Coordinates of N, CA and C in Angstrom, one line a residue:
Chain V
A1 N 0.8 -1.2 0.0 CA 0.0 0.0 0.0 C 0.9 1.2 0.0
A2 N 0.4 2.3 -0.7 CA 1.1 3.5 -0.7 C 1.2 4.2 0.6
G3 N 2.4 4.7 0.9 CA 2.6 5.4 2.2 C 2.8 6.9 2.0
V4 N 3.1 7.6 3.0 CA 3.5 9.0 2.9 C 4.9 9.1 2.5
I5 N 5.1 9.9 1.5 CA 6.5 10.0 0.9 C 7.1 11.4 1.2
Q6 N 8.3 11.4 1.8 CA 8.9 12.6 2.1 C 10.2 12.7 1.3
S7 N 10.6 13.9 0.9 CA 11.9 14.1 0.3 C 12.4 15.5 0.6
P8 N 13.7 15.6 0.7 CA 14.7 14.5 0.6 C 14.7 13.7 2.0
R9 N 15.4 12.7 2.0 CA 15.5 11.9 3.2 C 16.5 12.6 4.2
H10 N 17.5 13.2 3.7 CA 18.5 13.9 4.5 C 18.8 15.2 3.8
L11 N 19.1 16.2 4.6 CA 19.4 17.5 4.0 C 20.4 18.2 4.9
I12 N 21.5 18.7 4.3 CA 22.5 19.5 5.1 C 22.5 20.9 4.6
K13 N 22.3 21.8 5.5 CA 22.3 23.3 5.1 C 23.3 24.0 6.1
E14 N 23.6 25.2 5.7 CA 24.4 26.1 6.5 C 23.4 27.1 7.2
K15 N 23.9 27.7 8.2 CA 23.1 28.8 8.9 C 22.8 29.8 7.9
R16 N 21.6 30.4 8.1 CA 21.0 31.4 7.3 C 20.6 31.0 5.9
E17 N 20.8 29.7 5.5 CA 20.3 29.3 4.2 C 18.8 28.9 4.3
T18 N 18.2 28.6 3.2 CA 16.8 28.2 3.1 C 16.7 26.7 2.7
A19 N 15.7 26.1 3.2 CA 15.4 24.7 2.9 C 14.0 24.5 2.6
T20 N 13.7 23.5 1.7 CA 12.3 23.2 1.3 C 12.2 21.7 1.4
L21 N 11.2 21.3 2.2 CA 10.9 19.9 2.4 C 9.6 19.5 1.7
K22 N 9.6 18.4 1.1 CA 8.4 18.0 0.4 C 7.7 16.8 1.0
C23 N 6.4 16.7 0.8 CA 5.6 15.6 1.4 C 4.5 15.3 0.4
Y24 N 4.4 14.0 0.1 CA 3.3 13.5 -0.7 C 2.5 12.5 0.1
P25 N 1.2 13.0 0.4 CA 0.4 12.2 1.3 C -0.1 10.9 0.6
I26 N -0.7 10.1 1.5 CA -1.3 8.9 0.9 C -2.5 9.3 0.0
P27 N -2.6 8.7 -1.2 CA -3.7 9.1 -2.1 C -5.0 9.1 -1.4
R28 N -5.8 10.1 -1.7 CA -7.2 10.3 -1.2 C -7.2 10.8 0.3
H29 N -6.1 10.9 0.9 CA -6.1 11.6 2.2 C -6.3 13.1 2.1
D30 N -7.1 13.7 3.0 CA -7.5 15.0 2.8 C -6.7 16.0 3.7
T31 N -5.9 15.5 4.7 CA -5.3 16.3 5.6 C -3.8 16.0 5.7
V32 N -3.0 17.0 5.8 CA -1.5 16.8 5.9 C -1.0 17.6 7.1
Y33 N -0.1 17.0 7.8 CA 0.4 17.5 9.0 C 2.0 17.6 9.0
W34 N 2.5 18.6 9.6 CA 4.0 18.6 9.7 C 4.4 18.6 11.2
Y35 N 5.4 17.8 11.5 CA 5.9 17.7 12.9 C 7.4 17.8 12.9
Q36 N 7.9 18.4 14.0 CA 9.3 18.5 14.1 C 9.8 17.7 15.4
Q37 N 10.8 16.9 15.2 CA 11.3 16.1 16.3 C 12.8 16.4 16.5
G38 N 13.1 17.2 17.5 CA 14.5 17.5 17.9 C 15.2 16.2 18.4
P39 N 16.5 16.3 18.5 CA 17.3 15.1 19.0 C 16.8 14.7 20.4
G40 N 16.4 13.5 20.6 CA 16.0 13.0 21.9 C 14.7 13.5 22.3
Q41 N 13.9 14.2 21.5 CA 12.7 14.8 21.9 C 11.5 14.1 21.3
D42 N 10.3 14.5 21.8 CA 9.1 13.9 21.1 C 8.7 14.9 20.0
P43 N 8.0 14.3 19.0 CA 7.5 15.2 17.9 C 6.6 16.3 18.3
Q44 N 6.8 17.5 17.8 CA 6.0 18.6 18.1 C 5.3 19.1 16.8
F45 N 4.0 19.3 17.0 CA 3.1 19.7 15.9 C 3.5 21.1 15.4
L46 N 3.6 21.2 14.1 CA 3.9 22.5 13.5 C 2.7 23.2 12.8
I47 N 2.1 22.4 11.9 CA 1.0 23.0 11.1 C 0.3 21.9 10.4
S48 N -1.0 22.1 10.0 CA -1.7 21.2 9.2 C -2.6 21.8 8.2
F49 N -2.9 21.1 7.1 CA -3.7 21.6 6.1 C -4.8 20.6 5.8
Y50 N -6.0 21.1 5.6 CA -7.2 20.3 5.2 C -7.7 20.8 3.9
E51 N -7.7 19.9 2.9 CA -8.2 20.3 1.6 C -7.5 21.6 1.1
K52 N -6.2 21.6 1.3 CA -5.3 22.7 0.8 C -5.4 24.0 1.6
M53 N -6.2 24.0 2.6 CA -6.3 25.2 3.5 C -5.7 24.9 4.8
Q54 N -5.0 25.9 5.4 CA -4.4 25.7 6.7 C -5.5 25.5 7.7
S55 N -5.4 24.4 8.4 CA -6.4 24.0 9.4 C -6.0 24.2 10.8
D56 N -4.8 24.2 11.1 CA -4.3 24.3 12.5 C -2.8 24.7 12.5
K57 N -2.4 25.4 13.6 CA -1.1 25.9 13.6 C -0.6 25.6 15.0
G58 N 0.7 25.1 15.1 CA 1.3 24.8 16.4 C 2.4 25.7 16.6
S59 N 3.5 25.2 17.1 CA 4.7 26.0 17.5 C 5.6 26.2 16.3
I60 N 5.1 26.7 15.2 CA 5.9 26.9 14.0 C 6.5 28.3 14.0
P61 N 7.8 28.4 13.8 CA 8.5 29.8 13.8 C 8.0 30.6 12.6
D62 N 8.1 31.9 12.8 CA 7.7 32.8 11.7 C 8.6 32.6 10.4
R63 N 9.8 32.1 10.7 CA 10.7 31.8 9.5 C 10.3 30.7 8.7
F64 N 9.3 29.9 9.2 CA 8.8 28.7 8.5 C 7.5 29.0 7.8
S65 N 7.3 28.5 6.7 CA 5.9 28.6 6.0 C 5.7 27.3 5.3
A66 N 4.4 27.0 5.1 CA 4.0 25.8 4.5 C 2.8 26.0 3.6
Q67 N 2.6 25.1 2.7 CA 1.4 25.2 1.9 C 1.1 23.8 1.3
Q68 N -0.1 23.6 0.9 CA -0.6 22.4 0.3 C -1.0 22.8 -1.1
F69 N -0.6 22.0 -2.1 CA -0.9 22.3 -3.5 C -2.1 21.6 -4.0
S70 N -2.4 21.9 -5.3 CA -3.7 21.3 -5.9 C -3.6 19.8 -6.0
D71 N -2.4 19.3 -6.1 CA -2.2 17.8 -6.1 C -2.1 17.2 -4.7
Y72 N -2.3 18.0 -3.7 CA -2.3 17.6 -2.3 C -0.9 17.4 -1.7
H73 N 0.1 17.6 -2.5 CA 1.4 17.5 -1.9 C 1.6 18.8 -1.1
S74 N 2.5 18.7 -0.1 CA 2.8 19.8 0.7 C 4.3 20.1 0.8
E75 N 4.6 21.4 1.0 CA 6.0 21.8 1.2 C 6.1 22.6 2.4
L76 N 7.2 22.4 3.1 CA 7.6 23.2 4.3 C 8.8 24.0 3.9
N77 N 8.7 25.3 3.9 CA 9.8 26.1 3.6 C 10.4 26.8 4.9
M78 N 11.7 26.7 5.0 CA 12.3 27.2 6.2 C 13.4 28.1 5.8
S79 N 13.4 29.4 6.2 CA 14.4 30.4 5.9 C 15.2 30.8 7.1
S80 N 16.3 31.4 6.8 CA 17.2 31.9 7.8 C 17.5 30.8 8.8
L81 N 17.9 29.7 8.3 CA 18.1 28.5 9.2 C 19.0 28.8 10.3
E82 N 18.7 28.2 11.5 CA 19.5 28.3 12.7 C 19.9 26.9 13.1
L83 N 21.0 26.8 13.9 CA 21.5 25.5 14.4 C 20.3 24.7 15.1
G84 N 19.5 25.4 15.8 CA 18.4 24.8 16.5 C 17.3 24.2 15.6
D85 N 17.4 24.5 14.3 CA 16.4 23.9 13.4 C 16.8 22.5 13.0
S86 N 18.0 22.1 13.4 CA 18.4 20.7 13.1 C 17.4 19.7 13.8
A87 N 16.8 18.9 13.0 CA 15.8 18.0 13.6 C 15.3 17.0 12.5
L88 N 14.5 16.1 13.0 CA 13.8 15.2 12.0 C 12.4 15.8 11.8
Y89 N 12.1 16.1 10.5 CA 10.8 16.7 10.2 C 9.9 15.6 9.6
F90 N 8.8 15.4 10.2 CA 7.8 14.4 9.8 C 6.6 15.0 9.1
C91 N 6.2 14.4 8.0 CA 4.9 14.7 7.5 C 4.0 13.5 7.7
A92 N 2.7 13.8 8.0 CA 1.7 12.8 8.2 C 0.5 13.1 7.4
S93 N -0.3 12.1 7.1 CA -1.6 12.4 6.4 C -2.7 11.6 7.0
S94 N -3.9 12.0 6.9 CA -5.0 11.3 7.4 C -6.2 11.5 6.5
L95 N -7.2 10.7 6.6 CA -8.5 10.8 5.9 C -9.6 11.1 6.9
A96 N -10.3 12.2 6.7 CA -11.4 12.6 7.5 C -11.0 12.6 9.0
G97 N -9.8 13.0 9.3 CA -9.4 13.1 10.7 C -9.2 11.8 11.4
E98 N -9.1 10.8 10.7 CA -8.8 9.5 11.3 C -7.3 9.3 11.6
K99 N -6.9 8.2 11.9 CA -5.5 8.0 12.3 C -4.4 8.6 11.4
L100 N -3.4 9.1 12.0 CA -2.3 9.7 11.2 C -1.3 8.7 10.8
F101 N -0.9 8.7 9.5 CA 0.2 7.9 9.0 C 1.3 8.8 8.7
F102 N 2.5 8.4 9.3 CA 3.7 9.3 9.1 C 4.6 8.8 8.0
G103 N 5.3 9.8 7.4 CA 6.3 9.4 6.5 C 7.6 9.1 7.2
S104 N 8.6 8.8 6.5 CA 9.9 8.3 7.1 C 10.7 9.5 7.7
G105 N 10.3 10.7 7.4 CA 10.9 11.9 7.9 C 12.1 12.4 7.0
T106 N 12.4 13.7 7.2 CA 13.5 14.3 6.6 C 14.5 14.8 7.7
Q107 N 15.7 14.3 7.7 CA 16.6 14.7 8.7 C 17.3 15.9 8.2
L108 N 17.1 17.0 8.9 CA 17.7 18.3 8.5 C 18.9 18.6 9.5
S109 N 20.0 18.8 8.9 CA 21.2 19.2 9.7 C 21.6 20.6 9.3
V110 N 21.7 21.5 10.2 CA 22.1 22.8 10.0 C 23.5 23.0 10.6
L111 N 24.5 23.4 9.7 CA 25.9 23.5 10.2 C 26.3 24.9 10.4
Chain P
A1 N -5.2 22.3 28.9 CA -4.1 22.0 28.0 C -3.9 20.5 28.0
Q2 N -3.5 20.0 26.9 CA -3.3 18.6 26.7 C -1.9 18.2 27.3
K3 N -1.8 17.0 27.9 CA -0.5 16.6 28.4 C -0.5 15.1 28.4
V4 N 0.7 14.5 28.0 CA 0.9 13.1 28.0 C 2.2 12.8 28.8
T5 N 2.1 12.0 29.7 CA 3.2 11.6 30.5 C 3.6 10.2 30.4
Q6 N 4.9 10.0 30.0 CA 5.4 8.6 29.9 C 6.6 8.6 30.9
A7 N 6.3 8.2 32.1 CA 7.3 8.3 33.2 C 8.5 7.5 33.0
Q8 N 8.4 6.4 32.3 CA 9.5 5.5 32.1 C 10.3 6.0 30.9
T9 N 11.5 6.5 31.2 CA 12.4 7.0 30.1 C 13.0 5.9 29.3
E10 N 13.4 4.8 30.0 CA 14.1 3.7 29.4 C 13.8 2.4 30.1
I11 N 13.5 1.4 29.4 CA 13.3 0.1 30.0 C 14.2 -0.9 29.2
S12 N 14.8 -1.8 30.0 CA 15.6 -2.9 29.4 C 15.1 -4.2 29.9
V13 N 14.8 -5.1 28.9 CA 14.3 -6.4 29.3 C 15.1 -7.5 28.5
V14 N 15.0 -8.7 28.9 CA 15.6 -9.8 28.2 C 14.5 -10.4 27.3
E15 N 14.9 -10.9 26.2 CA 13.9 -11.5 25.2 C 13.0 -12.5 25.9
K16 N 11.8 -12.5 25.5 CA 10.7 -13.4 26.0 C 10.0 -12.8 27.3
E17 N 10.6 -11.8 27.8 CA 9.9 -11.2 29.0 C 8.7 -10.4 28.5
D18 N 7.8 -10.2 29.4 CA 6.7 -9.3 29.1 C 7.1 -7.9 29.7
V19 N 6.6 -6.9 29.0 CA 6.9 -5.5 29.4 C 5.7 -4.6 29.2
T20 N 5.5 -3.7 30.2 CA 4.4 -2.8 30.1 C 4.9 -1.4 30.1
L21 N 4.5 -0.6 29.1 CA 4.8 0.8 29.0 C 3.7 1.6 29.5
D22 N 4.0 2.5 30.3 CA 2.9 3.3 31.0 C 2.6 4.6 30.2
C23 N 1.4 5.1 30.2 CA 1.0 6.3 29.6 C -0.1 6.9 30.4
V24 N 0.1 8.1 30.9 CA -1.0 8.9 31.6 C -1.2 10.2 30.9
Y25 N -2.5 10.6 30.8 CA -2.8 11.7 30.0 C -3.7 12.7 30.8
E26 N -3.7 13.9 30.3 CA -4.5 15.0 30.9 C -5.2 15.7 29.7
T27 N -6.5 15.9 29.8 CA -7.3 16.6 28.8 C -8.5 17.1 29.4
R28 N -9.1 18.2 28.9 CA -10.4 18.7 29.4 C -11.4 18.3 28.4
D29 N -11.0 17.8 27.2 CA -12.0 17.3 26.2 C -12.7 16.1 26.7
T30 N -14.0 16.0 26.3 CA -14.7 14.8 26.7 C -14.6 13.8 25.5
T31 N -14.3 14.3 24.4 CA -14.0 13.4 23.2 C -12.6 13.5 22.8
Y32 N -11.9 12.5 22.8 CA -10.5 12.5 22.4 C -10.0 11.1 21.9
Y33 N -8.8 11.1 21.3 CA -8.3 9.9 20.9 C -6.9 9.7 21.5
L34 N -6.6 8.4 21.7 CA -5.2 8.1 22.3 C -4.6 7.2 21.2
F35 N -3.3 7.3 21.1 CA -2.5 6.6 20.1 C -1.2 6.1 20.8
W36 N -0.7 5.0 20.1 CA 0.7 4.6 20.4 C 1.4 4.5 19.0
Y37 N 2.6 5.0 19.0 CA 3.5 4.9 17.9 C 4.8 4.3 18.3
K38 N 5.4 3.6 17.3 CA 6.7 3.0 17.5 C 7.7 3.7 16.6
Q39 N 8.8 4.0 17.2 CA 9.9 4.6 16.4 C 11.2 3.8 16.5
P40 N 11.4 2.9 15.5 CA 12.6 2.0 15.6 C 13.8 2.9 15.3
P41 N 15.0 2.3 15.4 CA 16.2 3.0 15.2 C 16.3 3.7 13.8
S42 N 15.6 3.1 12.8 CA 15.6 3.7 11.5 C 14.9 5.1 11.4
G43 N 14.1 5.4 12.5 CA 13.6 6.7 12.6 C 12.1 7.0 12.2
E44 N 11.5 6.1 11.4 CA 10.1 6.4 11.1 C 9.2 6.2 12.2
L45 N 8.0 6.8 12.1 CA 7.0 6.6 13.2 C 6.0 5.6 12.6
V46 N 5.8 4.5 13.4 CA 4.9 3.5 12.9 C 3.6 3.5 13.8
F47 N 2.5 3.6 13.2 CA 1.2 3.6 13.9 C 1.0 2.2 14.5
L48 N 0.6 2.2 15.7 CA 0.2 0.9 16.4 C -1.3 0.8 16.7
I49 N -1.8 1.9 17.3 CA -3.2 1.8 17.7 C -3.8 3.2 17.9
R50 N -5.1 3.3 17.7 CA -5.9 4.5 18.0 C -7.1 4.0 18.8
R51 N -7.3 4.7 19.9 CA -8.5 4.4 20.8 C -9.3 5.6 21.1
N52 N -10.6 5.6 20.9 CA -11.4 6.8 21.2 C -11.8 6.7 22.7
S53 N -12.1 7.9 23.2 CA -12.4 8.0 24.6 C -13.7 7.3 25.1
F54 N -14.5 6.9 24.2 CA -15.8 6.2 24.5 C -15.6 4.7 24.6
D55 N -14.5 4.2 24.1 CA -14.3 2.8 24.0 C -13.2 2.3 25.0
E56 N -13.7 1.8 26.1 CA -12.7 1.4 27.2 C -12.4 -0.1 27.1
Q57 N -12.8 -0.7 26.0 CA -12.6 -2.1 25.9 C -11.1 -2.3 25.6
N58 N -10.5 -3.2 26.3 CA -9.1 -3.5 26.0 C -8.9 -4.2 24.7
E59 N -7.7 -4.0 24.1 CA -7.5 -4.6 22.8 C -6.2 -5.4 22.8
I60 N -6.3 -6.4 22.0 CA -5.1 -7.3 21.8 C -4.9 -7.5 20.3
S61 N -3.6 -7.3 20.0 CA -3.2 -7.6 18.6 C -1.9 -8.4 18.6
G62 N -2.0 -9.7 18.5 CA -0.8 -10.5 18.5 C -0.2 -10.4 19.9
R63 N 1.1 -10.0 19.9 CA 1.8 -9.9 21.2 C 1.5 -8.6 21.9
Y64 N 0.8 -7.7 21.2 CA 0.5 -6.4 21.8 C -0.8 -6.3 22.4
S65 N -0.9 -5.6 23.6 CA -2.2 -5.4 24.2 C -2.2 -4.0 24.8
W66 N -3.4 -3.4 24.9 CA -3.6 -2.1 25.4 C -4.7 -2.1 26.5
N67 N -4.4 -1.4 27.6 CA -5.3 -1.3 28.7 C -5.7 0.2 28.9
F68 N -6.9 0.5 28.5 CA -7.4 1.9 28.6 C -8.2 2.0 29.9
Q69 N -7.8 2.9 30.8 CA -8.6 3.1 32.0 C -8.9 4.6 32.2
K70 N -10.1 4.9 31.8 CA -10.5 6.3 31.8 C -10.5 6.9 33.3
S71 N -10.8 6.0 34.2 CA -10.9 6.5 35.6 C -9.5 7.0 36.1
T72 N -8.5 6.4 35.6 CA -7.1 6.8 36.0 C -6.4 7.5 34.9
S73 N -7.1 7.9 33.8 CA -6.5 8.5 32.7 C -5.2 7.9 32.2
S74 N -5.3 6.6 32.0 CA -4.1 5.8 31.6 C -4.4 5.0 30.4
F75 N -3.4 4.8 29.6 CA -3.5 4.0 28.4 C -2.2 3.2 28.2
N76 N -2.1 2.1 28.9 CA -0.9 1.4 29.0 C -0.8 0.3 27.9
F77 N 0.5 0.0 27.5 CA 0.8 -0.8 26.4 C 1.7 -2.0 26.9
T78 N 1.2 -3.2 26.6 CA 2.0 -4.3 27.1 C 2.4 -5.2 25.9
I79 N 3.7 -5.5 25.9 CA 4.3 -6.4 24.9 C 4.5 -7.7 25.6
T80 N 3.9 -8.8 25.0 CA 4.1 -10.1 25.6 C 5.2 -10.8 24.9
A81 N 6.0 -11.6 25.6 CA 7.1 -12.3 25.0 C 7.9 -11.4 24.1
S82 N 8.5 -10.4 24.6 CA 9.3 -9.4 23.8 C 10.3 -10.1 23.0
Q83 N 10.6 -9.4 21.9 CA 11.6 -9.8 20.9 C 12.6 -8.7 20.7
V84 N 13.8 -9.0 20.2 CA 14.8 -8.0 19.9 C 14.2 -6.9 18.9
V85 N 13.4 -7.4 18.0 CA 12.8 -6.4 17.0 C 11.9 -5.4 17.6
D86 N 11.5 -5.6 18.9 CA 10.6 -4.7 19.6 C 11.4 -3.5 20.1
S87 N 12.7 -3.6 20.0 CA 13.6 -2.5 20.5 C 13.3 -1.2 19.7
A88 N 12.9 -0.2 20.4 CA 12.5 1.1 19.7 C 12.1 2.1 20.8
V89 N 11.8 3.3 20.4 CA 11.2 4.3 21.3 C 9.7 4.2 21.0
Y90 N 8.9 4.1 22.0 CA 7.5 4.1 21.9 C 6.8 5.4 22.5
F91 N 6.0 6.0 21.6 CA 5.4 7.2 22.0 C 3.9 7.0 22.2
C92 N 3.4 7.5 23.3 CA 1.9 7.6 23.5 C 1.5 9.0 23.1
A93 N 0.3 9.2 22.5 CA -0.1 10.5 22.0 C -1.6 10.7 22.2
L94 N -2.0 11.9 22.3 CA -3.4 12.3 22.5 C -3.8 13.3 21.5
S95 N -5.0 13.1 20.9 CA -5.4 14.1 19.9 C -6.0 15.3 20.6
D96 N -5.9 16.4 19.9 CA -6.3 17.7 20.4 C -7.8 17.9 20.4
T97 N -8.4 17.3 19.5 CA -9.9 17.5 19.4 C -10.5 16.2 19.2
G98 N -11.8 16.2 18.8 CA -12.5 14.9 18.6 C -11.9 14.2 17.4
T99 N -11.1 14.8 16.6 CA -10.5 14.1 15.5 C -9.0 14.1 15.7
A100 N -8.3 13.4 14.9 CA -6.9 13.3 15.0 C -6.2 14.4 14.3
S101 N -6.7 15.6 14.6 CA -6.1 16.8 13.8 C -4.8 17.2 14.3
K102 N -4.5 17.0 15.5 CA -3.2 17.4 16.0 C -2.8 16.5 17.2
L103 N -1.7 16.0 17.3 CA -1.3 15.0 18.3 C -0.4 15.7 19.3
T104 N -0.6 15.5 20.6 CA 0.3 15.8 21.6 C 1.0 14.5 22.0
F105 N 2.3 14.5 21.9 CA 3.1 13.3 22.2 C 3.6 13.3 23.6
G106 N 3.8 12.1 24.2 CA 4.6 12.0 25.4 C 6.1 12.0 25.0
T107 N 6.9 12.0 26.0 CA 8.4 12.1 25.7 C 9.0 10.8 25.3
G108 N 8.2 9.7 25.3 CA 8.6 8.5 24.7 C 9.3 7.6 25.8
T109 N 9.2 6.3 25.5 CA 9.9 5.3 26.4 C 10.8 4.5 25.4
R110 N 12.1 4.5 25.8 CA 13.0 3.7 25.0 C 13.0 2.3 25.5
L111 N 12.7 1.3 24.7 CA 12.7 -0.1 25.1 C 13.8 -0.8 24.4
Q112 N 14.6 -1.4 25.3 CA 15.8 -2.2 24.8 C 15.5 -3.7 25.1
V113 N 15.4 -4.5 24.1 CA 15.3 -5.9 24.3 C 16.6 -6.7 23.9
T114 N 17.1 -7.4 24.9 CA 18.4 -8.1 24.6 C 18.2 -9.6 24.7
L115 N 19.1 -10.3 24.1 CA 19.1 -11.7 24.0 C 19.5 -12.3 25.4

C-alpha cells in the first residue's frame, strides 16, 4: 500500500540558508500535518492543512511557512536556518481526521 | 491543556519477557483519541493503535495489548514475549480535538530488548 512519501531523506544546510521539504500524502487523504522532532525529543506539531487550506497551527516559527498544492502534496519552507532547526521533520496524512500515518521523515542538519 | 506523561524513560528487558509501557494523559476534552506509535532506530513513526475516549474495551493484537482506564487517565501498552525487534522508542499521544487533527506526544519510552 502507498505510504506518505517525504523528500529529501537527508538535508544538510548552513546557517542562514533556506530549505524546502516535500511531502506526498497517501492518495485520497485530505489532511496533511507537519511535525518537528529534535534530537531525543518527542515530535512537536507545526502546522496542518485540510483540503489545501491551513487548518491548525502549532509552534511553527515565523521563519517557516508551508502550503498544500492542488495535487495535495505539501511543502515546508524554512528560511534563515538556525542551528536549533536541526531536527527530524515528519509529514503525516489522514483521511477525515482518522489515524495519522507518518512518512519516514527528513533529517535536517544545519551546520 | 493537553498533556501526555510517559514516566519510564528507558526500559531494558531480556527477550521473551513481558513488558508494560505506561502512559498517563490529561485533557479537558470529553471526546479525544489516544495513540501509540513505535519509532525504531531507522527513525520512522509506525502507527500501532488508536483508541477513542468512549471505548474502554481492552484490545489485543498479537503480542501487543492495550489497557485503557478512563478512571485513572491511563492507556498502558503491554508487549508479551518481547523480541529484539521490539527495541524502539514508543510514543503515546493524545489528539487535540475529537478528530486526530493534532497530536500531543509524550516524551517516549526507549525499550531495549536483549538476548
